[in-house]
Short mmCIF file of C-alpha atoms and ligand atoms in Angstrom, two decimals:
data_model
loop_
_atom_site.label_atom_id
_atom_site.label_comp_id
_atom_site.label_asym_id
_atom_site.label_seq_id
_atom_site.Cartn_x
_atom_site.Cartn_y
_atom_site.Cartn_z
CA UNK A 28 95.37 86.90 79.82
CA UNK A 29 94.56 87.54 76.26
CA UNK A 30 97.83 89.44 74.82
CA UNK A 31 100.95 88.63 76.94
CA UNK A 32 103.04 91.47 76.08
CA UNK A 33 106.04 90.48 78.16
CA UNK A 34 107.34 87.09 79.97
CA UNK A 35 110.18 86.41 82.33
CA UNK A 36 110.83 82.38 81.91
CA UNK A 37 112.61 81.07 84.77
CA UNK A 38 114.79 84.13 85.61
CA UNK A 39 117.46 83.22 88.13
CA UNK A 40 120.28 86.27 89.10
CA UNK A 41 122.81 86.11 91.57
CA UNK A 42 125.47 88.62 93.01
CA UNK A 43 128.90 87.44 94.41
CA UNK A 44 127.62 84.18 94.60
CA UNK A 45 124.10 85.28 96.18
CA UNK A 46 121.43 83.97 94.85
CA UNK A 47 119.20 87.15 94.34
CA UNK A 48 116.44 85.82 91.79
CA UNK A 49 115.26 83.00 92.22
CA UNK A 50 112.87 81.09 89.57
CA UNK A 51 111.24 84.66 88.58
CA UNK A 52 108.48 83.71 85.94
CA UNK A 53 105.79 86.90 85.30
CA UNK A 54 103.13 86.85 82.23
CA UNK A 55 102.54 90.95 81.67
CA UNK A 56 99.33 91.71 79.55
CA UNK A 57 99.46 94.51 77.10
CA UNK A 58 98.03 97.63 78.58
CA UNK A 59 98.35 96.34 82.28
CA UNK A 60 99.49 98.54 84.76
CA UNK A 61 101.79 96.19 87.19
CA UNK A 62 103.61 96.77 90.32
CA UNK A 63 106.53 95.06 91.65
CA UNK A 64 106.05 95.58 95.79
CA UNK A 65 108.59 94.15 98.15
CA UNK A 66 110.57 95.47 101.01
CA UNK A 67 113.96 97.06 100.26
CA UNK A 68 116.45 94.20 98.90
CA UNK A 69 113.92 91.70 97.45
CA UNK A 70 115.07 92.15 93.80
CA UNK A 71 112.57 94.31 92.31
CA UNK A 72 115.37 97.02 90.73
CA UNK A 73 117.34 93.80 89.64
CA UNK A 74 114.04 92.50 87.94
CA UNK A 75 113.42 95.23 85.67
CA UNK A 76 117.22 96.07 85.08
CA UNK A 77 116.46 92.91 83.43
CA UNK A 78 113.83 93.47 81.47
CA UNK A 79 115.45 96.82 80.46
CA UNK A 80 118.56 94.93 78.96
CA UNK A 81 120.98 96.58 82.12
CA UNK A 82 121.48 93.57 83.69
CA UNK A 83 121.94 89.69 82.34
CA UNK A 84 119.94 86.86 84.23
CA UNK A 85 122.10 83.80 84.77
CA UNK A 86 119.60 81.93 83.17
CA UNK A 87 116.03 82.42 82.08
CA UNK A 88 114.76 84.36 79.54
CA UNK A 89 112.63 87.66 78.74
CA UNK A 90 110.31 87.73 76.15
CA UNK A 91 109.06 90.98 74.32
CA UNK A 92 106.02 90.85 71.47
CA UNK A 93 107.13 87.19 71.01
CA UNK A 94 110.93 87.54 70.83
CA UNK A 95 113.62 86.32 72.60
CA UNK A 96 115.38 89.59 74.16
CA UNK A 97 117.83 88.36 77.07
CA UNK A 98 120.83 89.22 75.17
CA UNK A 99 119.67 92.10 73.04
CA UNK A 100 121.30 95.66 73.74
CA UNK A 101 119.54 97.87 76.10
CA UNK A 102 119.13 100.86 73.12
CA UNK A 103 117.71 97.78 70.66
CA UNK A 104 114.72 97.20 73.30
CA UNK A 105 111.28 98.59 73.08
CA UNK A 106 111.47 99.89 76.31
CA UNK A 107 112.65 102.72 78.67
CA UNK A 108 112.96 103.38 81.80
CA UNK A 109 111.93 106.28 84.52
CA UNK A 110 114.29 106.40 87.67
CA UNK A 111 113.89 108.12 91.47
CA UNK A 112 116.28 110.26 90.85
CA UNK A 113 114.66 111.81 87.72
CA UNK A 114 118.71 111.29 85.96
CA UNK A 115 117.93 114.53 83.28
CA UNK A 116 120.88 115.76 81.93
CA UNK A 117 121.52 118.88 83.83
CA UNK A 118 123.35 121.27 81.14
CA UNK A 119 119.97 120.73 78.62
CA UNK A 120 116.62 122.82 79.13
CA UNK A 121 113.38 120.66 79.11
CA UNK A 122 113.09 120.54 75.57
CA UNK A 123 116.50 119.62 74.68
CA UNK A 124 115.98 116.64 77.63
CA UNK A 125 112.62 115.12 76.18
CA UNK A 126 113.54 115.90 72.51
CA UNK A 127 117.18 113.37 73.27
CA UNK A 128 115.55 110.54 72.33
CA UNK A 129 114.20 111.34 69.01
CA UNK A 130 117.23 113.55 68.28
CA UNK A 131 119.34 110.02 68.65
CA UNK A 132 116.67 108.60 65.71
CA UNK A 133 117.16 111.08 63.90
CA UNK A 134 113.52 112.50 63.66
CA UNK A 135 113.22 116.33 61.64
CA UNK A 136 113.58 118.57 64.09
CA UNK A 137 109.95 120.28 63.75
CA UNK A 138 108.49 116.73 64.56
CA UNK A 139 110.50 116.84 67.67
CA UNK A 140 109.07 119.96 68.20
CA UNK A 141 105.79 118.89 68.18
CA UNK A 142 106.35 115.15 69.95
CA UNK A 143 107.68 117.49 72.60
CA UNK A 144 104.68 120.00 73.04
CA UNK A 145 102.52 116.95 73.32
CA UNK A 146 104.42 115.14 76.01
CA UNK A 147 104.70 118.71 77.91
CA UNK A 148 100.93 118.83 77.46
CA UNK A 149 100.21 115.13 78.60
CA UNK A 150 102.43 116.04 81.66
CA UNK A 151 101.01 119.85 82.26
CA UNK A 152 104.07 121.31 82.07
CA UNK A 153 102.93 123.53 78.83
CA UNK A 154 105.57 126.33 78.46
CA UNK A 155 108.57 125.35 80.62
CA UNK A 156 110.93 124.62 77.55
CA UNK A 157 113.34 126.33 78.34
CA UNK A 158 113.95 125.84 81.87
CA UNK A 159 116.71 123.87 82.89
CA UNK A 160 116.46 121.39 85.31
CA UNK A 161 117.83 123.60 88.13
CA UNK A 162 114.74 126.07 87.80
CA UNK A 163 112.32 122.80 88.49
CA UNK A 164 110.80 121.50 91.55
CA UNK A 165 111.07 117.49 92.45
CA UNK A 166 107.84 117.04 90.68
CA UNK A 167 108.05 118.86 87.71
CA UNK A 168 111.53 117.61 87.33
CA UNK A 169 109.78 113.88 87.92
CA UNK A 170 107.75 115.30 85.18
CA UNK A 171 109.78 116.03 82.06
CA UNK A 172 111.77 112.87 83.08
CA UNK A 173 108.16 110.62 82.78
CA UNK A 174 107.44 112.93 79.19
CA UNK A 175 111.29 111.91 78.32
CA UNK A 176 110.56 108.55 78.25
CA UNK A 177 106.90 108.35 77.10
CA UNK A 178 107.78 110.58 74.16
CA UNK A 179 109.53 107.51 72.62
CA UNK A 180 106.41 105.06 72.77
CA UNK A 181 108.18 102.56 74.24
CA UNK A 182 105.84 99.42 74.36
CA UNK A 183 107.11 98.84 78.29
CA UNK A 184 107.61 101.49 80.29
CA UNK A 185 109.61 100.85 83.52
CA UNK A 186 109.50 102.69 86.77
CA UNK A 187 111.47 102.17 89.11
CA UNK A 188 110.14 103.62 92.42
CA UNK A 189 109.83 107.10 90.35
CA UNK A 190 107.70 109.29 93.50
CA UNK A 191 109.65 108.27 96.55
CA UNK A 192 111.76 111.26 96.57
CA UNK A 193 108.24 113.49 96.39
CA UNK A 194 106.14 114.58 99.71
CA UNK A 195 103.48 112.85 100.64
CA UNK A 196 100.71 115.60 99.19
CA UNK A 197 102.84 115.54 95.48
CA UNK A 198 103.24 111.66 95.47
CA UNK A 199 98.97 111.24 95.91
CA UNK A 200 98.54 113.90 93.13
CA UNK A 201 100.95 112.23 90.77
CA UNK A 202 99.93 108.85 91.34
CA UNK A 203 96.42 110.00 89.96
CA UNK A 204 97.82 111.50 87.36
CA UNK A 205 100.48 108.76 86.43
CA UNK A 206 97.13 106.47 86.18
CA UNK A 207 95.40 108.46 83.83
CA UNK A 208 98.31 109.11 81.89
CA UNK A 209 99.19 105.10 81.74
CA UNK A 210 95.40 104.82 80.56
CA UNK A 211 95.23 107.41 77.78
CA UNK A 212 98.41 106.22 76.30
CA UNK A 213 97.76 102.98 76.37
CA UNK A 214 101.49 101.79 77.24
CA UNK A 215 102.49 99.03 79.89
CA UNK A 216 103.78 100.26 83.14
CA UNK A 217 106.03 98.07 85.01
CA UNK A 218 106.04 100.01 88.55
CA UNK A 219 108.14 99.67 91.49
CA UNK A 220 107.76 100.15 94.81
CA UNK A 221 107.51 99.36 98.49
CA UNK A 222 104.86 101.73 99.17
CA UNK A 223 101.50 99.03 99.72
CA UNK A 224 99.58 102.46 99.44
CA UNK A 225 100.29 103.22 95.99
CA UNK A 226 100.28 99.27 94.95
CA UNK A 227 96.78 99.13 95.98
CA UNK A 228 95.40 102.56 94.57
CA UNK A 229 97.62 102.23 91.17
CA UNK A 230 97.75 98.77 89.82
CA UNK A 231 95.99 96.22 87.54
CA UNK A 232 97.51 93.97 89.07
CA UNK A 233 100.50 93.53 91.87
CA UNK A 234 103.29 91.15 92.36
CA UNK A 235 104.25 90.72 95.61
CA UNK A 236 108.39 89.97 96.47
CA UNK A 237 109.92 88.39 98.91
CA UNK A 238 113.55 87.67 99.21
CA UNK A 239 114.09 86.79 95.32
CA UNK A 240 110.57 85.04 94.87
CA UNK A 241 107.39 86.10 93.77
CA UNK A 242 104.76 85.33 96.90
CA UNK A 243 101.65 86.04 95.43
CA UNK A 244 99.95 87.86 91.78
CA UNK A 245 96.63 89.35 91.64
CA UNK A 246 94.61 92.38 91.17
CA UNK A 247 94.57 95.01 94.52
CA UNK A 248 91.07 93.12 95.50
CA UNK A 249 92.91 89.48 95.52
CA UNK A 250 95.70 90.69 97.38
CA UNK A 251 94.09 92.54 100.05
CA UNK A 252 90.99 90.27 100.34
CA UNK A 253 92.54 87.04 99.55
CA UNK A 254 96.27 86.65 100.68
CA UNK A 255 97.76 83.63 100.29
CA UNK A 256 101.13 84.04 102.75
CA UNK A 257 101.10 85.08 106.14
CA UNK A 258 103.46 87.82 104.51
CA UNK A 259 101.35 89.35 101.88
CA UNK A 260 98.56 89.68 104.89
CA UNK A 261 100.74 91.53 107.04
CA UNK A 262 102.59 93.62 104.62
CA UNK A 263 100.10 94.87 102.35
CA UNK A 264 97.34 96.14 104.62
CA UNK A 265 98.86 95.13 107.89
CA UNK A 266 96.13 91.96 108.61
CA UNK A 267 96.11 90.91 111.86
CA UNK A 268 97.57 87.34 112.00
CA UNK A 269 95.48 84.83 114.21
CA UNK A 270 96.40 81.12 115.06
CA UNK A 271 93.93 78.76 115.71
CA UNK A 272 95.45 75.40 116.35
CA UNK A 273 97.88 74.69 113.48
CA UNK A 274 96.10 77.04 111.46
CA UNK A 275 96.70 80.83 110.95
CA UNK A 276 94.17 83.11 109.31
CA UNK A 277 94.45 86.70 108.48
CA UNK A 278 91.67 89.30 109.78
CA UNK A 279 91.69 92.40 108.89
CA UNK A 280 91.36 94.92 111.72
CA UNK A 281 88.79 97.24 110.33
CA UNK A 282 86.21 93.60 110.28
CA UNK A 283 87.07 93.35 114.06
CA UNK A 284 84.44 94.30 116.52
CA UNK A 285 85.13 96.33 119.73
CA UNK A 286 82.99 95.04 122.78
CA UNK A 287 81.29 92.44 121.96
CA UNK A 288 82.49 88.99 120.89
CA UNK A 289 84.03 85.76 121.65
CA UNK A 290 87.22 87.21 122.96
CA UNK A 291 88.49 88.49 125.87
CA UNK A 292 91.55 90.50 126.18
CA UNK A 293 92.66 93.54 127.52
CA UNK A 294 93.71 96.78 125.59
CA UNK A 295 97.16 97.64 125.49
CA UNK A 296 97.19 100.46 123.45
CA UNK A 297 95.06 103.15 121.66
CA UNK A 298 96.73 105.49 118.46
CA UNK A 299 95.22 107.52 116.18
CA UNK A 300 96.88 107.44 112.34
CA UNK A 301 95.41 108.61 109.51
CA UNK A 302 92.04 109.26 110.65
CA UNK A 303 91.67 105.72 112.21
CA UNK A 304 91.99 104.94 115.58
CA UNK A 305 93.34 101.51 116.09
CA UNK A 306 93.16 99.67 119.09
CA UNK A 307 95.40 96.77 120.46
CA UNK A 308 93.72 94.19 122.31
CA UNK A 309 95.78 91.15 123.78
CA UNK A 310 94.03 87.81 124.33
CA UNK A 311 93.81 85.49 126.78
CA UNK A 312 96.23 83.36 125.21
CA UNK A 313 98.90 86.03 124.46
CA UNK A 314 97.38 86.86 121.08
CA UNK A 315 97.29 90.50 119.81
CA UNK A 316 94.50 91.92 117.58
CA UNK A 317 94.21 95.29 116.51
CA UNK A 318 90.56 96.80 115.81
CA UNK A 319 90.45 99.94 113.73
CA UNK A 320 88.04 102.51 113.65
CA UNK A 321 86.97 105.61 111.64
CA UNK A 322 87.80 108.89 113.68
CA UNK A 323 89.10 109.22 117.40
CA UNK A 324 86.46 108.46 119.58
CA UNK A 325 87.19 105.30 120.92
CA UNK A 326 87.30 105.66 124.77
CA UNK A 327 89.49 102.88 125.54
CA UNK A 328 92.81 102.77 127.74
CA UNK A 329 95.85 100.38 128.43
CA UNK A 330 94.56 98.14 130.73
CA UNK A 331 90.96 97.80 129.74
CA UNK A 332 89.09 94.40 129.73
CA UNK A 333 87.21 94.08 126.63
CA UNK A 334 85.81 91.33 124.48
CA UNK A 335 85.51 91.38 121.03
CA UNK A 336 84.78 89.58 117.77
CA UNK A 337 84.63 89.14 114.15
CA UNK A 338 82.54 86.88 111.47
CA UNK A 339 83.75 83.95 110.86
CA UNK A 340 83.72 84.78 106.77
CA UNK A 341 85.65 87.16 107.26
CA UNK A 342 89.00 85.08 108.31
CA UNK A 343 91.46 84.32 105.47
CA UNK A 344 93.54 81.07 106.10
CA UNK A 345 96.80 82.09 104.93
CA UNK A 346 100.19 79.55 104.64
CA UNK A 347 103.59 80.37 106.33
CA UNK A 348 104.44 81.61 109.80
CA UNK A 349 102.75 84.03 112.27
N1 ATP B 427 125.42 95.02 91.01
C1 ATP B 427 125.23 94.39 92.18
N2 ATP B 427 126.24 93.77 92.82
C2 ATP B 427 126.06 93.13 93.98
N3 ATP B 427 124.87 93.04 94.62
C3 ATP B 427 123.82 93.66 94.05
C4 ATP B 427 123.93 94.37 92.81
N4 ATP B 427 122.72 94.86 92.50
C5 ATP B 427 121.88 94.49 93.49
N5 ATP B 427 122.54 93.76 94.42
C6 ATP B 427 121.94 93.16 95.63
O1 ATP B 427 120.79 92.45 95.25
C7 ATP B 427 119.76 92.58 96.22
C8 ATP B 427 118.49 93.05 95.56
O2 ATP B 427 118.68 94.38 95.13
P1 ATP B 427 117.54 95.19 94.35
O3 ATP B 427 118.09 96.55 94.10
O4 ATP B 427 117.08 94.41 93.21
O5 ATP B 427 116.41 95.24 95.46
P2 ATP B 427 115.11 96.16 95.55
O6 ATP B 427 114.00 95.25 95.90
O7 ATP B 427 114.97 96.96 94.32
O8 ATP B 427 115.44 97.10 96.79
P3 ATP B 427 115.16 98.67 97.01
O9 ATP B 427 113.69 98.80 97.28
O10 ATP B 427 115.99 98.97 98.22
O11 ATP B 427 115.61 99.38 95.78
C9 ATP B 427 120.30 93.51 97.29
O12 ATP B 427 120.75 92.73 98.36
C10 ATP B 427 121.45 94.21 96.61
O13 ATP B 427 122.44 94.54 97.54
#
């Protein structure tokens, strides 16, 4: 990486005596757009509470554009944040919510006017001023809260799982839109979630938590095509996990053939999600493999014998546990 923007050195964090970071160290390019995935608990909220000032490591240390900031204010940090639960003050309209920032600097107030317009604009939310929060939906609400925080160019921008309280059609539509934005402006997004999904379709790169440690960094490709754990196989993309001797290797199911192949096995179940069919196959030697499929026609039942295959190339040996 070129320009580092931001570092975490050696962050360690515990709670009443648990450890809950453990050795956290994270090089962040300027510009990048990276997501913190991990299941719920792993310490990806603690992470950037760190990084935003809102929480002290125990040791460790964050570095901003060069400078040591573990111990600086929250307010004194080039940053902001963007939370779930949107957090706009309820008694101010949308203006008065995005304009708080640069009210607190002490910018003329026909400068805020016009910082304002353009953050409405880069959000399309043109003309709801005066609303107040009440009169707003969950995604425009998600809205002015994202223009509230971009209207201060902070270098960092974090977000800490700021869709999960949208539906599933809204969270697609602003993830597209949260990636454009991200690109015209040029900022660093730190991004959380737990949603592999929206890591894969969203990020430059993605750092992958486990239980206080970082399992594996890389772009969407690396992750999904080149997992190095057992655990980043299984939980982003759901690989199927396949021992051979002491060795495990990931497969993914859509490179698994149905019918033909080195395997036999018989089906034990058929489902249709998402507009793939995926089909369970267990193996002679107790082994389960799922095959999927585009569409639903896959005549198959429970109880089926089948064979099937895959290339060899395309079997990832990963470390860790099946
Ligand atoms: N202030 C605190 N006091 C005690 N324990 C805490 C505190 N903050 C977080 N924890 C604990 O630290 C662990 C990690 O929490 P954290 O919120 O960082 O996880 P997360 O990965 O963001 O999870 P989620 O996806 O559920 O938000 C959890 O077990 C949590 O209970």
């Amino acid at each position: 990486m070129t320009d580092t923007i931001l570092s975490l050195e050696n962050i360690e964090k515990s709670f009443d005596g648990e450890n809950i970071l453990k050795n956290i160290s994270l090089d962040i390019g300027r510009g990048e757009f990276i997501t913190l995935l991990g299941s719920s608990g792993c310490g990806k909220t603690t992470t950037i509470r760190i990084i935003a000032g809102l929480e002290t490591p125990d040791s460790g240390k964050v570095i901003l554009n060069g400078k040591d900031i573990t111990e600086l204010a929250p307010e004194k940090r080039d940053v902001n944040t963007v939370f779930q639960n949107y957090a706009l003050f309820p008694h101010m309209n949308v203006e008065k919510n995005i304009g708080y920032g640069l009210r607190l600097k002490k910018m003329p107030n026909n400068e805020i006017k016009k910082e304002v317009e353009k953050a409405l604009s880069l959000v399309q939310l043109e003309g709801y001023e005066k609303r107040n929060p009440t009169q707003l939906s969950g995604g425009q609400r998600q809205r002015v809260a994202i223009a509230r925080a971009i209207v201060n160019k902070p270098s960092v921008l974090l977000l800490d799982e700021p869709l999960g309280a949208l539906d599933l059609m809204l969270r697609r539509q602003m993830q597209m839109e949260l990636k454009k934005l991200q690109k015209a402006l040029g900022i660093t997004f730190i991004y959380i979630t737990h949603d592999q999904e929206e890591a894969l379709n969203m990020s430059s790169r993605i750092v992958v938590m486990r239980d206080g440690r970082i399992e594996q960094i890389g772009t969407p490709e690396e992750i999904y095509d080149t997992p190095n754990t057992a655990f980043v196989a299984e939980f982003v993309g759901g690989a199927n996990l396949y021992r051979d001797g002491e060795k495990i290797y990931a497969i993914r199911s859509e490179h698994v053939r149905l019918g033909a192949g080195d395997y036999e096995g018989i089906v034990v179940e058929n489902s249709f999600t998402a507009g793939l069919s995926k089909v369970k196959v267990r193996l002679k030697d107790g082994q389960e493999i799922t095959s999927s499929h585009m569409g639903m026609n896959i005549n198959l039942n429970p109880g089926d014998e089948i064979s099937i295959g895959w290339n060899k190339n395309d079997m990832v040996e990963v470390q860790g546990e099946k």
